[in-house]
mmCIF file of C-alpha atoms and ligand atoms in Angstrom:
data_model
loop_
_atom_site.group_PDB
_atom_site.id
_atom_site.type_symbol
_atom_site.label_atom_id
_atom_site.label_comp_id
_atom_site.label_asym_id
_atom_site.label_seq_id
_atom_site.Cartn_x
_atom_site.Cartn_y
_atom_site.Cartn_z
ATOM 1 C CA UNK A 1 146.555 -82.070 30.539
ATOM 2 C CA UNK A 2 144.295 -79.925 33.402
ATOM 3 C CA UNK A 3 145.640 -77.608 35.354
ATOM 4 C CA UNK A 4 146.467 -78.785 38.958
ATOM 5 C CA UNK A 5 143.864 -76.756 40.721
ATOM 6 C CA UNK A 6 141.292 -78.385 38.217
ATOM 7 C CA UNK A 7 141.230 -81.893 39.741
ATOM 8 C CA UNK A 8 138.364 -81.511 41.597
ATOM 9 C CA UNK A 9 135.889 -80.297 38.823
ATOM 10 C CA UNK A 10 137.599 -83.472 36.821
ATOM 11 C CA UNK A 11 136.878 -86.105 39.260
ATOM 12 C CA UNK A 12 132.875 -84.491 39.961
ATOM 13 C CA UNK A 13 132.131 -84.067 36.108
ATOM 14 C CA UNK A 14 132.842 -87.540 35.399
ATOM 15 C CA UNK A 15 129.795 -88.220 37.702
ATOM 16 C CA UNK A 16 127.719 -87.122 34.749
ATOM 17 C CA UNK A 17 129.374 -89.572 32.657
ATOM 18 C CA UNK A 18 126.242 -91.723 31.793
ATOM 19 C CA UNK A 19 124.402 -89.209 31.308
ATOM 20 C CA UNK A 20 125.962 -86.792 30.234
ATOM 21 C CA UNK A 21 124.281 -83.353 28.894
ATOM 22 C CA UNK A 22 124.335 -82.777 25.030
ATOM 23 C CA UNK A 23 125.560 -78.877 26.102
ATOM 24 C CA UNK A 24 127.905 -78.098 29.119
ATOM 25 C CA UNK A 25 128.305 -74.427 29.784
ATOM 26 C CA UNK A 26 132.242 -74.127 31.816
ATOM 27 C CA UNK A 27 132.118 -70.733 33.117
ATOM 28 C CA UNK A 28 133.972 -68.796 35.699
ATOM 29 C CA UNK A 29 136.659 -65.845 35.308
ATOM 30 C CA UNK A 30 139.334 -65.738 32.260
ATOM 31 C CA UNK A 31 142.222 -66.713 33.234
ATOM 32 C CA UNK A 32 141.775 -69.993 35.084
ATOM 33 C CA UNK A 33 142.153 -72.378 32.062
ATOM 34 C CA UNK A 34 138.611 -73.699 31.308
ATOM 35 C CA UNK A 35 139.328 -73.705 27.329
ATOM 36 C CA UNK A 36 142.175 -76.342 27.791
ATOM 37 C CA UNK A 37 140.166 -78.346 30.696
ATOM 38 C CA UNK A 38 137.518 -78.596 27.675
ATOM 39 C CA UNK A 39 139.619 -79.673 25.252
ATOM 40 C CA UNK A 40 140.624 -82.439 27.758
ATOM 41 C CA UNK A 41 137.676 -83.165 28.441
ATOM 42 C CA UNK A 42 136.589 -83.534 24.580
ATOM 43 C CA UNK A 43 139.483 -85.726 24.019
ATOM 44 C CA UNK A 44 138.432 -87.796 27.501
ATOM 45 C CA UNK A 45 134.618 -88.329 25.135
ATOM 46 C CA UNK A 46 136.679 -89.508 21.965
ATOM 47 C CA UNK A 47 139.561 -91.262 23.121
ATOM 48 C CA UNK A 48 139.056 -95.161 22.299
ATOM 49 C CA UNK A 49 140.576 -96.514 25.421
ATOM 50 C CA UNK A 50 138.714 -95.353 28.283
ATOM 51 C CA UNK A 51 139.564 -95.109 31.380
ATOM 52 C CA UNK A 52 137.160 -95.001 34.587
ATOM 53 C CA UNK A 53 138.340 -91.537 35.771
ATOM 54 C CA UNK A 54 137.366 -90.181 31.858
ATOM 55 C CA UNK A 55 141.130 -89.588 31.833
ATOM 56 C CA UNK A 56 141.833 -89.631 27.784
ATOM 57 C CA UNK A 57 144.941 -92.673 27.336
ATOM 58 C CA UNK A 58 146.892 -90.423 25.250
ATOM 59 C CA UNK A 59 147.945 -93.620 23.002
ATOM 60 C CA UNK A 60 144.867 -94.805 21.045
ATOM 61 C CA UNK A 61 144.323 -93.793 17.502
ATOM 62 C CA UNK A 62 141.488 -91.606 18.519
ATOM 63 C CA UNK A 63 144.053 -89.613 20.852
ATOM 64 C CA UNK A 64 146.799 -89.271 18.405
ATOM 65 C CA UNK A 65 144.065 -88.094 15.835
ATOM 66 C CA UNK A 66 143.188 -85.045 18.710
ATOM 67 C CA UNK A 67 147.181 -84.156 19.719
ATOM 68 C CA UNK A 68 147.485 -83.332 15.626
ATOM 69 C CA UNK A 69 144.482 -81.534 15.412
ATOM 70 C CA UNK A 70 142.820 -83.622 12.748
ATOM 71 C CA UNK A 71 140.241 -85.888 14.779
ATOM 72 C CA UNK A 72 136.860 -86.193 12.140
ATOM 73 C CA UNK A 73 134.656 -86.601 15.047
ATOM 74 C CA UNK A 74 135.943 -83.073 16.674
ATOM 75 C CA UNK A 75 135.386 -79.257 16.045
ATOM 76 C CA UNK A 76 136.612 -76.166 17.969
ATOM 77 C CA UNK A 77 135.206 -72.954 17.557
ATOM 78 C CA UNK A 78 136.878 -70.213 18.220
ATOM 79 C CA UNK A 79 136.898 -66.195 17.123
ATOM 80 C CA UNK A 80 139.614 -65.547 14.822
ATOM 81 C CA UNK A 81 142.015 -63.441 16.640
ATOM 82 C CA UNK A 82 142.153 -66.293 19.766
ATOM 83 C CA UNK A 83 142.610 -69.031 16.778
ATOM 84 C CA UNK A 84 145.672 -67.245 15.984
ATOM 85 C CA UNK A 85 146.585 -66.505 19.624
ATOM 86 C CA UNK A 86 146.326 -69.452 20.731
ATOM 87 C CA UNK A 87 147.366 -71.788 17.792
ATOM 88 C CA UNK A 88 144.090 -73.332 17.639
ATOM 89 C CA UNK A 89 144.064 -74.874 13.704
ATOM 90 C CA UNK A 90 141.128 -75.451 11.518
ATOM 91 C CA UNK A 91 141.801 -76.734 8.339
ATOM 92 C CA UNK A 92 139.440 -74.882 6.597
ATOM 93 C CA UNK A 93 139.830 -71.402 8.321
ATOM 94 C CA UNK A 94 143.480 -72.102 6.957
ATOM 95 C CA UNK A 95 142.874 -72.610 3.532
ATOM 96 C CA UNK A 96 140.526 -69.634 3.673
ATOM 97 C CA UNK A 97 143.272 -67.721 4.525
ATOM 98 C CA UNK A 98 145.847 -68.409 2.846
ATOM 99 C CA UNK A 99 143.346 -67.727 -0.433
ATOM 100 C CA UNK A 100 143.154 -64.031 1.251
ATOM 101 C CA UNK A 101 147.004 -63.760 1.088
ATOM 102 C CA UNK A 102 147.674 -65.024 -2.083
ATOM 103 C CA UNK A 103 145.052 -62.704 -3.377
ATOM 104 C CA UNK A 104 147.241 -59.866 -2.374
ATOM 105 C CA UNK A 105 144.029 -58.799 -0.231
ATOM 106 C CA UNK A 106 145.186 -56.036 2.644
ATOM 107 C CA UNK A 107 145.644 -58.438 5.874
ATOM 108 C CA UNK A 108 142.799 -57.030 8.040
ATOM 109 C CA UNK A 109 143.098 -57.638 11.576
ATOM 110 C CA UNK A 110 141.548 -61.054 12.912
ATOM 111 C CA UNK A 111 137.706 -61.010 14.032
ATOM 112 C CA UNK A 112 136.812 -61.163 17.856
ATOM 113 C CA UNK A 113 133.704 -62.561 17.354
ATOM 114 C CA UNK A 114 132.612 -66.229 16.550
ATOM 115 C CA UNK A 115 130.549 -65.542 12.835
ATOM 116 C CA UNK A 116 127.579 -66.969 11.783
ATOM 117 C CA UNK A 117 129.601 -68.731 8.584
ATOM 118 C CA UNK A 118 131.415 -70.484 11.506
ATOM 119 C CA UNK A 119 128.097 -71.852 12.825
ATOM 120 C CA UNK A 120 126.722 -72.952 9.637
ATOM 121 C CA UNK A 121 130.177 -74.980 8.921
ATOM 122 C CA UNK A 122 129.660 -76.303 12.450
ATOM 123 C CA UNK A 123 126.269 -77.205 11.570
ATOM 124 C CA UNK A 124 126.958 -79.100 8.380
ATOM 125 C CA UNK A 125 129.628 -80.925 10.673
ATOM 126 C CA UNK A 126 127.201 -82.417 13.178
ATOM 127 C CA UNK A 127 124.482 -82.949 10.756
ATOM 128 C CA UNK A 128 126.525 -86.101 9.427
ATOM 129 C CA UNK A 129 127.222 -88.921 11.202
ATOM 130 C CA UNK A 130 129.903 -89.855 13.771
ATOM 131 C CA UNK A 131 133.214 -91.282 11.659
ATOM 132 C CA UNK A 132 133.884 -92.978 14.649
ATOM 133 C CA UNK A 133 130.680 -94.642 16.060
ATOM 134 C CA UNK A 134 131.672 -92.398 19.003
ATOM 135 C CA UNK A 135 130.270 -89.435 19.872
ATOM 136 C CA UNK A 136 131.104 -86.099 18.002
ATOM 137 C CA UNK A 137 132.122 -83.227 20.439
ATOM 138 C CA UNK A 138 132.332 -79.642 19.820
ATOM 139 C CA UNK A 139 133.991 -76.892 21.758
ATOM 140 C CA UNK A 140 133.277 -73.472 21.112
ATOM 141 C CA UNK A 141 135.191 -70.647 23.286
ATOM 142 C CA UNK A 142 134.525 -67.968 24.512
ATOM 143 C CA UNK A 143 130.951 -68.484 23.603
ATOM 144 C CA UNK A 144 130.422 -64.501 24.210
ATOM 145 C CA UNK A 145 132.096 -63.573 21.614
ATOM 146 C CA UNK A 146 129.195 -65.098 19.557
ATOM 147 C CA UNK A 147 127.471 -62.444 17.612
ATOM 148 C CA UNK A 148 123.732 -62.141 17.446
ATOM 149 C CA UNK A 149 123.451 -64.047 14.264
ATOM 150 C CA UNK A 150 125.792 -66.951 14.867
ATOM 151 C CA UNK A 151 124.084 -66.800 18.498
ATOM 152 C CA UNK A 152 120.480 -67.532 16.898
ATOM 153 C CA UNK A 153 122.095 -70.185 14.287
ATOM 154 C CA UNK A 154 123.607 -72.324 17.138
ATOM 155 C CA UNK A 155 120.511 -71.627 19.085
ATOM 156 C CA UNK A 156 118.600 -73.765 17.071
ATOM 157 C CA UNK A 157 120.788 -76.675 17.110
ATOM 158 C CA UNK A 158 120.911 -76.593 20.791
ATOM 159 C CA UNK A 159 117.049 -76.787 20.983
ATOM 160 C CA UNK A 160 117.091 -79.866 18.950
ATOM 161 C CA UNK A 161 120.811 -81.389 19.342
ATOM 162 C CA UNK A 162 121.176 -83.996 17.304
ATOM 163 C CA UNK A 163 121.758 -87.313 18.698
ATOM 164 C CA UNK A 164 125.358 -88.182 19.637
ATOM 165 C CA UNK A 165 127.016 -84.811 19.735
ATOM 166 C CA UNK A 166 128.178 -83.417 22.895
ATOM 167 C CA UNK A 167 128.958 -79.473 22.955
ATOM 168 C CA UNK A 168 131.488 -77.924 25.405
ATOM 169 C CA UNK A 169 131.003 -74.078 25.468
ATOM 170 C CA UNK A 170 133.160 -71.636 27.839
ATOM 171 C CA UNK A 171 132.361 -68.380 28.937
ATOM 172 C CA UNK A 172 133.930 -65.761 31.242
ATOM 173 C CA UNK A 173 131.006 -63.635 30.651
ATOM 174 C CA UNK A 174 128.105 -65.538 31.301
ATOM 175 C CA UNK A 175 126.241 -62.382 31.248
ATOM 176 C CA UNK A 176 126.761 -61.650 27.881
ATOM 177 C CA UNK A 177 125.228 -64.977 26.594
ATOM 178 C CA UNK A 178 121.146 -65.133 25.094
ATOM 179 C CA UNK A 179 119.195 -66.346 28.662
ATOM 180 C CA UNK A 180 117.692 -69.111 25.678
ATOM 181 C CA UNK A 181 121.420 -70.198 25.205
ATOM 182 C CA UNK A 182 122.226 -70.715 28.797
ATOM 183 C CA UNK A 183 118.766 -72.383 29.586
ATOM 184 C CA UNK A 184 119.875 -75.180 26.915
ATOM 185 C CA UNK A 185 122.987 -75.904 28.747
ATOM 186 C CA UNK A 186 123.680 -77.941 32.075
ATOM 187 C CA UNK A 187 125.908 -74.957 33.651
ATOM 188 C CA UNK A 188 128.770 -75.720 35.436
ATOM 189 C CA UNK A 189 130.829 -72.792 37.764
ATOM 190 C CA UNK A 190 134.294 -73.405 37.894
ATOM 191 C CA UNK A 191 135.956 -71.435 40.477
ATOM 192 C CA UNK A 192 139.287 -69.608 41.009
ATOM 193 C CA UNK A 193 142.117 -72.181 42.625
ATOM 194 C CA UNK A 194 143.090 -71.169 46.077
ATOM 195 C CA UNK A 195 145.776 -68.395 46.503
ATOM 196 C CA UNK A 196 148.196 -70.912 47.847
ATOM 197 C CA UNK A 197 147.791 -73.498 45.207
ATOM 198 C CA UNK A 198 147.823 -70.810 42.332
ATOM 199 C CA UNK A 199 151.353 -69.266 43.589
ATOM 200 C CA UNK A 200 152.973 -72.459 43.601
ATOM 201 C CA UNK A 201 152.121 -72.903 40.261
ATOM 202 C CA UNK A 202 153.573 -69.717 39.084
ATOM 203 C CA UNK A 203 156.380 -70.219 40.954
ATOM 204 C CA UNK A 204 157.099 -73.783 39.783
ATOM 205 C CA UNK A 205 156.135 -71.793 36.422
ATOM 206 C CA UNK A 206 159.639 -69.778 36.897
ATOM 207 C CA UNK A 207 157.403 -66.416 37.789
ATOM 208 C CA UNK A 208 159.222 -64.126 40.541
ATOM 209 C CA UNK A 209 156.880 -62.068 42.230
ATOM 210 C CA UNK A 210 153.850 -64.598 41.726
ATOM 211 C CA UNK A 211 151.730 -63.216 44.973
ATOM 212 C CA UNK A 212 151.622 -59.656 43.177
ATOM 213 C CA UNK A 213 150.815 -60.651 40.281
ATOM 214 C CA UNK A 214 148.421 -63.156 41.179
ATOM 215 C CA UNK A 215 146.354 -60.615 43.051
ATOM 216 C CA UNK A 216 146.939 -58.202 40.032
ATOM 217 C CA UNK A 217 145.774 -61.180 38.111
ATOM 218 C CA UNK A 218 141.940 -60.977 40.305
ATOM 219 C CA UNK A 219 143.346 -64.535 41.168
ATOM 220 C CA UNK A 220 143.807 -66.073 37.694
ATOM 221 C CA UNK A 221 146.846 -67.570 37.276
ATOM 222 C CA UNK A 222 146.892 -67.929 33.817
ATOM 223 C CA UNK A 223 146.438 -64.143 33.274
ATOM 224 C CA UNK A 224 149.412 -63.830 36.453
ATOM 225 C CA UNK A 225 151.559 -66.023 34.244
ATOM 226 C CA UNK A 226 150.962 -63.560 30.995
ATOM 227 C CA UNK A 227 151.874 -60.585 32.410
ATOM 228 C CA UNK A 228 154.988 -61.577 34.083
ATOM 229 C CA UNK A 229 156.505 -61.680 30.617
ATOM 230 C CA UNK A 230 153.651 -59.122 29.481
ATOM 231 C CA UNK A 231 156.262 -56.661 26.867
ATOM 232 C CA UNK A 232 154.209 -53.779 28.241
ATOM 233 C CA UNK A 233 154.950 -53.958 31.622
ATOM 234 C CA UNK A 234 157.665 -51.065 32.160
ATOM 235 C CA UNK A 235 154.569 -48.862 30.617
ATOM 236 C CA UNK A 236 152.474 -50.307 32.907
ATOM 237 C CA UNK A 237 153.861 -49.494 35.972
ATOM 238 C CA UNK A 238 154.630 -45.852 34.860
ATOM 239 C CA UNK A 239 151.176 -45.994 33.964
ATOM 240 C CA UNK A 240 150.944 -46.684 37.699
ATOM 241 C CA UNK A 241 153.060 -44.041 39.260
ATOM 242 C CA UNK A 242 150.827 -41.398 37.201
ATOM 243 C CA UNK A 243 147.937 -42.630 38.602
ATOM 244 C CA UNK A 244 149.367 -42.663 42.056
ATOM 245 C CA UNK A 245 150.746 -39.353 41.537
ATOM 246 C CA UNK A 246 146.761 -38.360 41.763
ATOM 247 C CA UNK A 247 146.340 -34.471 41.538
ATOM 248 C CA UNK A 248 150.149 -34.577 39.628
ATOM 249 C CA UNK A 249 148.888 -36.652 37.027
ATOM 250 C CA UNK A 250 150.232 -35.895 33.674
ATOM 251 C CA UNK A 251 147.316 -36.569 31.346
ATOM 252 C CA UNK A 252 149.242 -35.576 28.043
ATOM 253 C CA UNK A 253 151.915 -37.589 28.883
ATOM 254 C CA UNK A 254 149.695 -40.371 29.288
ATOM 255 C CA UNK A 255 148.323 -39.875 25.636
ATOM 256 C CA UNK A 256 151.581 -39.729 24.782
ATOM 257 C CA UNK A 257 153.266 -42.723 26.261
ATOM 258 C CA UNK A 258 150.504 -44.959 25.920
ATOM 259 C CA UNK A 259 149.120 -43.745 22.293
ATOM 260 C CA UNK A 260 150.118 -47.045 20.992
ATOM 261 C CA UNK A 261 148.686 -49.537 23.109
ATOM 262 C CA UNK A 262 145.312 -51.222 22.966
ATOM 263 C CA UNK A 263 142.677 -49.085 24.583
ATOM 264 C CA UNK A 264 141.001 -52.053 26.191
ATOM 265 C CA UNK A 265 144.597 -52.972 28.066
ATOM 266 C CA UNK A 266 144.940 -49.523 29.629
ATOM 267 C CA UNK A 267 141.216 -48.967 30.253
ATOM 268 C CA UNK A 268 141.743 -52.531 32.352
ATOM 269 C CA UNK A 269 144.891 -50.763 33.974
ATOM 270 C CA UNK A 270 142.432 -47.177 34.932
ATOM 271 C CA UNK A 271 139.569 -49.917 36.263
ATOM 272 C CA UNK A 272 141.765 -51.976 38.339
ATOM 273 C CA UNK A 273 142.757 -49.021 40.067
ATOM 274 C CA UNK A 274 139.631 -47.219 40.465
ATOM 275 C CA UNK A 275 138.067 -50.601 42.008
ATOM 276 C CA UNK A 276 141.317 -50.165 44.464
ATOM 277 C CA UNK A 277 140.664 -46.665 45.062
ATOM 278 C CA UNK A 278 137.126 -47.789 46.168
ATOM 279 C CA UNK A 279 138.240 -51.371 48.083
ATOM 280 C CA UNK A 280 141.050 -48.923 49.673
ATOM 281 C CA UNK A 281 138.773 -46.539 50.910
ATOM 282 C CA UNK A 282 135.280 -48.851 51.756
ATOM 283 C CA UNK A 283 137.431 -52.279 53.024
ATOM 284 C CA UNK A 284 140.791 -50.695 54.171
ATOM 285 C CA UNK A 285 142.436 -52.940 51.635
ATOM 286 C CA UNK A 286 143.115 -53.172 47.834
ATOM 287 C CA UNK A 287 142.671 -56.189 45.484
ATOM 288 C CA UNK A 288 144.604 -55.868 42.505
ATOM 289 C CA UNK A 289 147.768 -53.918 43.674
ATOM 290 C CA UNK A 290 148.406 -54.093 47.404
ATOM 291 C CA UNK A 291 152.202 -53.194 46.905
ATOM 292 C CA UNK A 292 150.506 -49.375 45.745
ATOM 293 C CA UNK A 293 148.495 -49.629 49.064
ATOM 294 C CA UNK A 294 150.266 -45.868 50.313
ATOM 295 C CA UNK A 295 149.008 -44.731 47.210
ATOM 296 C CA UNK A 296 145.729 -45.879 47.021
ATOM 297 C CA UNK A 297 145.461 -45.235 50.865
ATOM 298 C CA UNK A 298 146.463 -40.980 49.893
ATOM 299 C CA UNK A 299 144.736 -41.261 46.688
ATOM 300 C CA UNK A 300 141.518 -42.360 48.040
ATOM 301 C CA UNK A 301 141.615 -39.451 50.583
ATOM 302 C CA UNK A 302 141.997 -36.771 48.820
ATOM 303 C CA UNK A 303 139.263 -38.151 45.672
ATOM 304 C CA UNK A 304 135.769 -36.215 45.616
ATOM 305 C CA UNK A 305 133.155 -38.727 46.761
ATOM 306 C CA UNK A 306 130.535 -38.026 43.971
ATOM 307 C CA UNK A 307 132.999 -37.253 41.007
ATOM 308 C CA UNK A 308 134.420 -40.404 41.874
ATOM 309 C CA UNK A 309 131.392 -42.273 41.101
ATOM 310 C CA UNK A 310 131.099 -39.735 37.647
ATOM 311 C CA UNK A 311 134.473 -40.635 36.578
ATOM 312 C CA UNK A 312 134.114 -44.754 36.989
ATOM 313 C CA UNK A 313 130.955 -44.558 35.018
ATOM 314 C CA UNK A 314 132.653 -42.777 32.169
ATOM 315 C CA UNK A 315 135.377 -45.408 31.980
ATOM 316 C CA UNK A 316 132.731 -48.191 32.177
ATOM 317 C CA UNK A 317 131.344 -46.365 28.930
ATOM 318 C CA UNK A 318 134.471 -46.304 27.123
ATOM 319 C CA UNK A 319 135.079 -49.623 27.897
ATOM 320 C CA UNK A 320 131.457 -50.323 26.228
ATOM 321 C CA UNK A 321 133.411 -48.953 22.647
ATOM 322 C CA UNK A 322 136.783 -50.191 23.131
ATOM 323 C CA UNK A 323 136.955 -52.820 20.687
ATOM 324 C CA UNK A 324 135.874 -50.003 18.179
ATOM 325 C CA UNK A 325 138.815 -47.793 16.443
ATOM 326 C CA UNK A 326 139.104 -45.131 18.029
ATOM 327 C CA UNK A 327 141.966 -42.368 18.458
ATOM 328 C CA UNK A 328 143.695 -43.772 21.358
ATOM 329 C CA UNK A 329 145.808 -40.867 22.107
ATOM 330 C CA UNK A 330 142.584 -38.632 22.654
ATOM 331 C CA UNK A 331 140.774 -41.341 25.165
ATOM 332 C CA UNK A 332 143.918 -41.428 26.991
ATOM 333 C CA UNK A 333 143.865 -37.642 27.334
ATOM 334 C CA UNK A 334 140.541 -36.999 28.063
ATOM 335 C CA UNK A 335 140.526 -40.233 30.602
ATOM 336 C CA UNK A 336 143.518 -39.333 32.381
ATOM 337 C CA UNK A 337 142.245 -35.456 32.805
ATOM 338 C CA UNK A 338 138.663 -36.967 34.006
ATOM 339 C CA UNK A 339 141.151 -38.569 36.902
ATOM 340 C CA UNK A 340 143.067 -35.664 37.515
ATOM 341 C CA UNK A 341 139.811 -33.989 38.254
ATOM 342 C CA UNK A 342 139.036 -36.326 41.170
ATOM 343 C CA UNK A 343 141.344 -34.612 43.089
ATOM 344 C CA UNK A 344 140.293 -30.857 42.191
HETATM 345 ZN ZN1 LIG B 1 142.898 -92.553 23.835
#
């Protein structure tokens, strides 16, 4: 199933239907469920009963095939550590695995990037034929998290798809993709569902509180519905009072507290805010967290104009390294003292 607020983009795609491009680049912010409007749509392309609207019948043998995850005429490509997330199967990614395990191999922590062995086992896939007579579809999400190598593999493909297979790519990062990847894709925007229709959802979702978090969200409501049962919340808002607390900041209780989360979580928190800061100060009015509008609103008075514009640069670096290992406590320290120093 789409999303509600996906209808539209549905009902226009279709439109493409009889001629529809060999590579379709969904892109627009995470959060907003393009992965699972893909994987409808791939299932719409295979199932064997089809209806006008593209709709997929959810009943034909091609269907069934797709709801267990075993279709021959389908592939998703994903980075490890979503795979896992997200419960997204591939039964030879499995079996790889499990060989690690029973090996007694240390359990390293799943990759973030889509590898270049994933590309060439996606290439031997659509260099057979169809087992359907159908076309062969592959989704591959996010396609930033390709690295450079698996980027140039799938490049070539793309420059000469063969005939019959239709790939669905997503990216929230559009910027982040080769220019020669995108220019081999019909690119297609999907945008963020209206405020209205997105905190109905949440709300029919069971999610108190859905117009905060939507707007700490950017809008998303997929990333809304994650942090309202997000375990690190509690240390998230303390996280906030510090950082409202401006001047009083406690850096080393910061380290402290927050040694043991992921650096690219709290570096999101410290960004959020310092857009705020700025929106507070430059538009009158926050985006992410208009319930810490007095905050910002003091905050943003009292920050130094050019150390300001010092301090967001240095967290835009760190957020350049955060998926490397670093010592967590330390980045917290040093970050949080860089934002006590606004206010000196
Ligand atoms: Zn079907």
């Amino acid at each position: 199933m789409i999303y509600p607020w996906q209808t539209d983009d549905w009902n226009r795609l279709q439109q493409l239907r009889d001629h529809w491009p060999h590579a379709l680049l969904l892109h627009g912010q995470a959060g907003i469920g393009k992965l699972r409007f893909a994987q409808h749509l791939a299932q719409g392309l295979l199932c064997e009963d089809r209806r006008a609207n593209g709709e997929p019948c959810g009943a034909c043998v091609a269907c069934n095939w797709f709801a267990q995850g075993n279709h021959p005429d389908y592939r998703i490509v994903v980075p490890e550590a979503l795979a896992a997330e997200a419960g997204i199967g591939n039964g030879a990614d499995e079996k790889a695995e499990k060989a690690d395990t029973d090996d007694g191999k240390k359990t390293r922590a799943p990759s973030k990037e889509i590898k270049i062995e994933q590309i060439r086992g996606l290439l031997d896939f659509v260099g057979v034929g169809s087992h359907r007579g159908g076309a062969r579809v592959v989704v591959l999400a996010p396609a930033e998290a390709l690295n450079i190598a698996a980027a140039n593999a799938l490049l070539k493909t793309l420059e000469e798809p063969p005939a019959g297979v239709v790939f669905l790519m997503v990216s929230a990062r559009i910027d982040r993709l080769l220019p020669t990847i995108i220019s081999r894709c019909r690119q297609w925007p999907m945008s963020l569902p209206a405020p209205q229709a997105a905190t109905q959802w949440l709300a029919a979702q069971g999610v108190a509180e859905a117009p905060a978090l939507l707007a700490e969200a950017g809008g998303a409501p997929l990333t809304a519905l994650a942090l309202a049962s997000d375990e690190n919340r509690a240390l998230r808002d303390w996280t906030l009072k510090q950082l409202a607390a401006g001047p009083e900041c406690d850096a080393f209780a910061c380290g402290e507290a927050l040694q043991k989360l992921p650096v690219p979580l709290v570096l999101g928190w410290l960004q959020r805010w310092m857009y705020d800061l700025l929106a507070q100060r430059t538009a009158g009015a926050p985006r992410y967290f208009p319930q810490a509008s007095a905050a910002l609103t003091r905050c943003a008075s009292q920050a130094d104009a050019s150390a300001f514009a010092r301090f967001t640069r240095a967290v835009t670096r760190q957020r350049a390294v955060e998926n490397h290992p670093l010592n967590a406590r330390l980045v917290f320290e040093e970050l949080f003292l860089g934002y006590r120093e606004l206010f000196a």
